[in-house]
């Protein structure tokens, strides 16, 4: 592919400090530990399902950890790209069916923006 050198993103000193990152995905394991003290909000965007738990496959928790996990659960072995950012999580999964609710993207982005997030990830 012509790639001879890969730069380490962590040498920049950027760690997400002072940022709120929004993640829209299945749900979140609120007891995970990698987000302790850094949850700026967790909300369900699924009509009729107020649960924000990650019950079916752990995808939402995995994505959130990849973005801003502190490394707590791995004793510092694995951190997210922005381990000091705060998390605003939007749960999109219906707990009964496991289907992701197709929430209006503009409404979802506006809700996150109003909560202070200027970065939004959608891995669904």
Short mmCIF file of C-alpha atoms in Angstrom, two decimals:
data_model
loop_
_atom_site.label_atom_id
_atom_site.label_comp_id
_atom_site.label_asym_id
_atom_site.label_seq_id
_atom_site.Cartn_x
_atom_site.Cartn_y
_atom_site.Cartn_z
CA UNK A 1 0.00 0.00 0.00
CA UNK A 2 2.99 2.29 0.11
CA UNK A 3 2.81 2.91 3.83
CA UNK A 4 6.24 2.85 5.36
CA UNK A 5 5.67 4.73 8.60
CA UNK A 6 2.71 4.97 10.92
CA UNK A 7 2.58 7.91 13.31
CA UNK A 8 1.54 7.24 16.89
CA UNK A 9 -1.52 9.38 17.63
CA UNK A 10 -0.66 9.50 21.32
CA UNK A 11 2.60 11.43 20.82
CA UNK A 12 0.55 14.57 20.14
CA UNK A 13 -0.36 14.89 23.80
CA UNK A 14 -4.04 15.19 22.88
CA UNK A 15 -6.21 13.13 25.23
CA UNK A 16 -9.73 14.53 24.96
CA UNK A 17 -9.48 16.65 28.09
CA UNK A 18 -12.20 19.31 28.14
CA UNK A 19 -14.22 17.63 25.37
CA UNK A 20 -17.60 15.91 25.43
CA UNK A 21 -17.91 13.11 22.90
CA UNK A 22 -21.35 11.79 21.97
CA UNK A 23 -21.78 8.13 21.05
CA UNK A 24 -25.00 6.89 19.47
CA UNK A 25 -25.18 3.10 19.63
CA UNK A 26 -26.92 0.05 21.14
CA UNK A 27 -26.59 0.85 24.83
CA UNK A 28 -24.02 1.33 27.58
CA UNK A 29 -22.83 -0.79 30.48
CA UNK A 30 -22.94 1.96 33.08
CA UNK A 31 -20.99 -0.19 35.55
CA UNK A 32 -18.09 -0.76 33.16
CA UNK A 33 -15.67 1.44 35.08
CA UNK A 34 -13.87 3.06 32.15
CA UNK A 35 -16.24 6.05 32.27
CA UNK A 36 -16.44 6.65 36.03
CA UNK A 37 -16.83 10.34 36.76
CA UNK A 38 -16.95 11.20 33.05
CA UNK A 39 -20.58 10.57 32.07
CA UNK A 40 -22.09 13.90 31.09
CA UNK A 41 -25.35 12.20 30.13
CA UNK A 42 -26.91 8.90 29.11
CA UNK A 43 -30.26 8.93 27.34
CA UNK A 44 -32.46 6.63 25.30
CA UNK A 45 -33.64 7.84 21.90
CA UNK A 46 -35.86 4.78 21.38
CA UNK A 47 -39.61 5.47 21.69
CA UNK A 48 -41.23 3.32 24.35
CA UNK A 49 -37.89 2.05 25.72
CA UNK A 50 -36.27 4.25 28.33
CA UNK A 51 -33.53 1.72 29.08
CA UNK A 52 -29.98 2.70 28.22
CA UNK A 53 -28.45 -0.67 29.15
CA UNK A 54 -26.33 -2.60 26.66
CA UNK A 55 -28.24 -5.87 26.89
CA UNK A 56 -27.75 -7.68 23.59
CA UNK A 57 -24.18 -7.58 22.34
CA UNK A 58 -22.03 -5.00 24.09
CA UNK A 59 -21.42 -3.05 20.89
CA UNK A 60 -22.25 0.37 22.36
CA UNK A 61 -19.97 -0.16 25.36
CA UNK A 62 -17.19 -1.42 23.08
CA UNK A 63 -17.47 1.64 20.80
CA UNK A 64 -17.51 4.03 23.77
CA UNK A 65 -14.40 2.35 25.21
CA UNK A 66 -12.61 2.58 21.87
CA UNK A 67 -13.34 6.29 21.77
CA UNK A 68 -12.78 7.30 25.39
CA UNK A 69 -12.21 4.36 27.71
CA UNK A 70 -9.85 5.19 30.57
CA UNK A 71 -8.25 1.75 30.70
CA UNK A 72 -9.60 1.08 34.20
CA UNK A 73 -10.95 -2.40 33.39
CA UNK A 74 -7.66 -3.47 31.78
CA UNK A 75 -5.46 -2.00 34.52
CA UNK A 76 -4.30 0.64 32.06
CA UNK A 77 -3.53 -1.85 29.30
CA UNK A 78 -6.10 -0.53 26.84
CA UNK A 79 -7.29 3.06 26.61
CA UNK A 80 -9.52 4.81 24.14
CA UNK A 81 -8.28 7.46 21.74
CA UNK A 82 -9.52 10.26 24.04
CA UNK A 83 -9.29 8.76 27.55
CA UNK A 84 -9.92 12.05 29.36
CA UNK A 85 -13.01 13.15 27.39
CA UNK A 86 -16.49 13.07 28.91
CA UNK A 87 -19.18 10.82 27.41
CA UNK A 88 -22.69 11.73 26.32
CA UNK A 89 -24.34 8.44 25.31
CA UNK A 90 -27.49 8.03 23.21
CA UNK A 91 -28.91 4.50 23.43
CA UNK A 92 -30.61 3.49 20.18
CA UNK A 93 -31.44 -0.19 20.75
CA UNK A 94 -34.88 -1.57 21.55
CA UNK A 95 -34.35 -3.98 24.45
CA UNK A 96 -37.17 -6.29 23.35
CA UNK A 97 -36.25 -6.73 19.69
CA UNK A 98 -32.55 -5.84 19.67
CA UNK A 99 -33.20 -3.60 16.67
CA UNK A 100 -31.61 -0.18 16.44
CA UNK A 101 -34.11 2.65 16.29
CA UNK A 102 -33.55 4.92 13.32
CA UNK A 103 -33.77 8.20 15.20
CA UNK A 104 -33.83 11.36 13.12
CA UNK A 105 -30.14 12.14 12.67
CA UNK A 106 -30.67 15.90 12.89
CA UNK A 107 -32.55 15.55 16.18
CA UNK A 108 -29.90 13.22 17.56
CA UNK A 109 -27.01 15.51 16.59
CA UNK A 110 -28.84 18.57 17.92
CA UNK A 111 -29.54 16.84 21.22
CA UNK A 112 -25.86 15.95 21.60
CA UNK A 113 -24.80 19.46 20.59
CA UNK A 114 -27.14 20.98 23.16
CA UNK A 115 -25.51 18.71 25.76
CA UNK A 116 -22.11 20.19 24.90
CA UNK A 117 -20.78 17.53 22.51
CA UNK A 118 -18.93 18.75 19.44
CA UNK A 119 -17.81 15.28 18.40
CA UNK A 120 -20.32 12.51 17.57
CA UNK A 121 -19.57 8.93 16.61
CA UNK A 122 -22.06 6.57 15.00
CA UNK A 123 -20.76 3.04 14.45
CA UNK A 124 -24.10 1.42 13.79
#
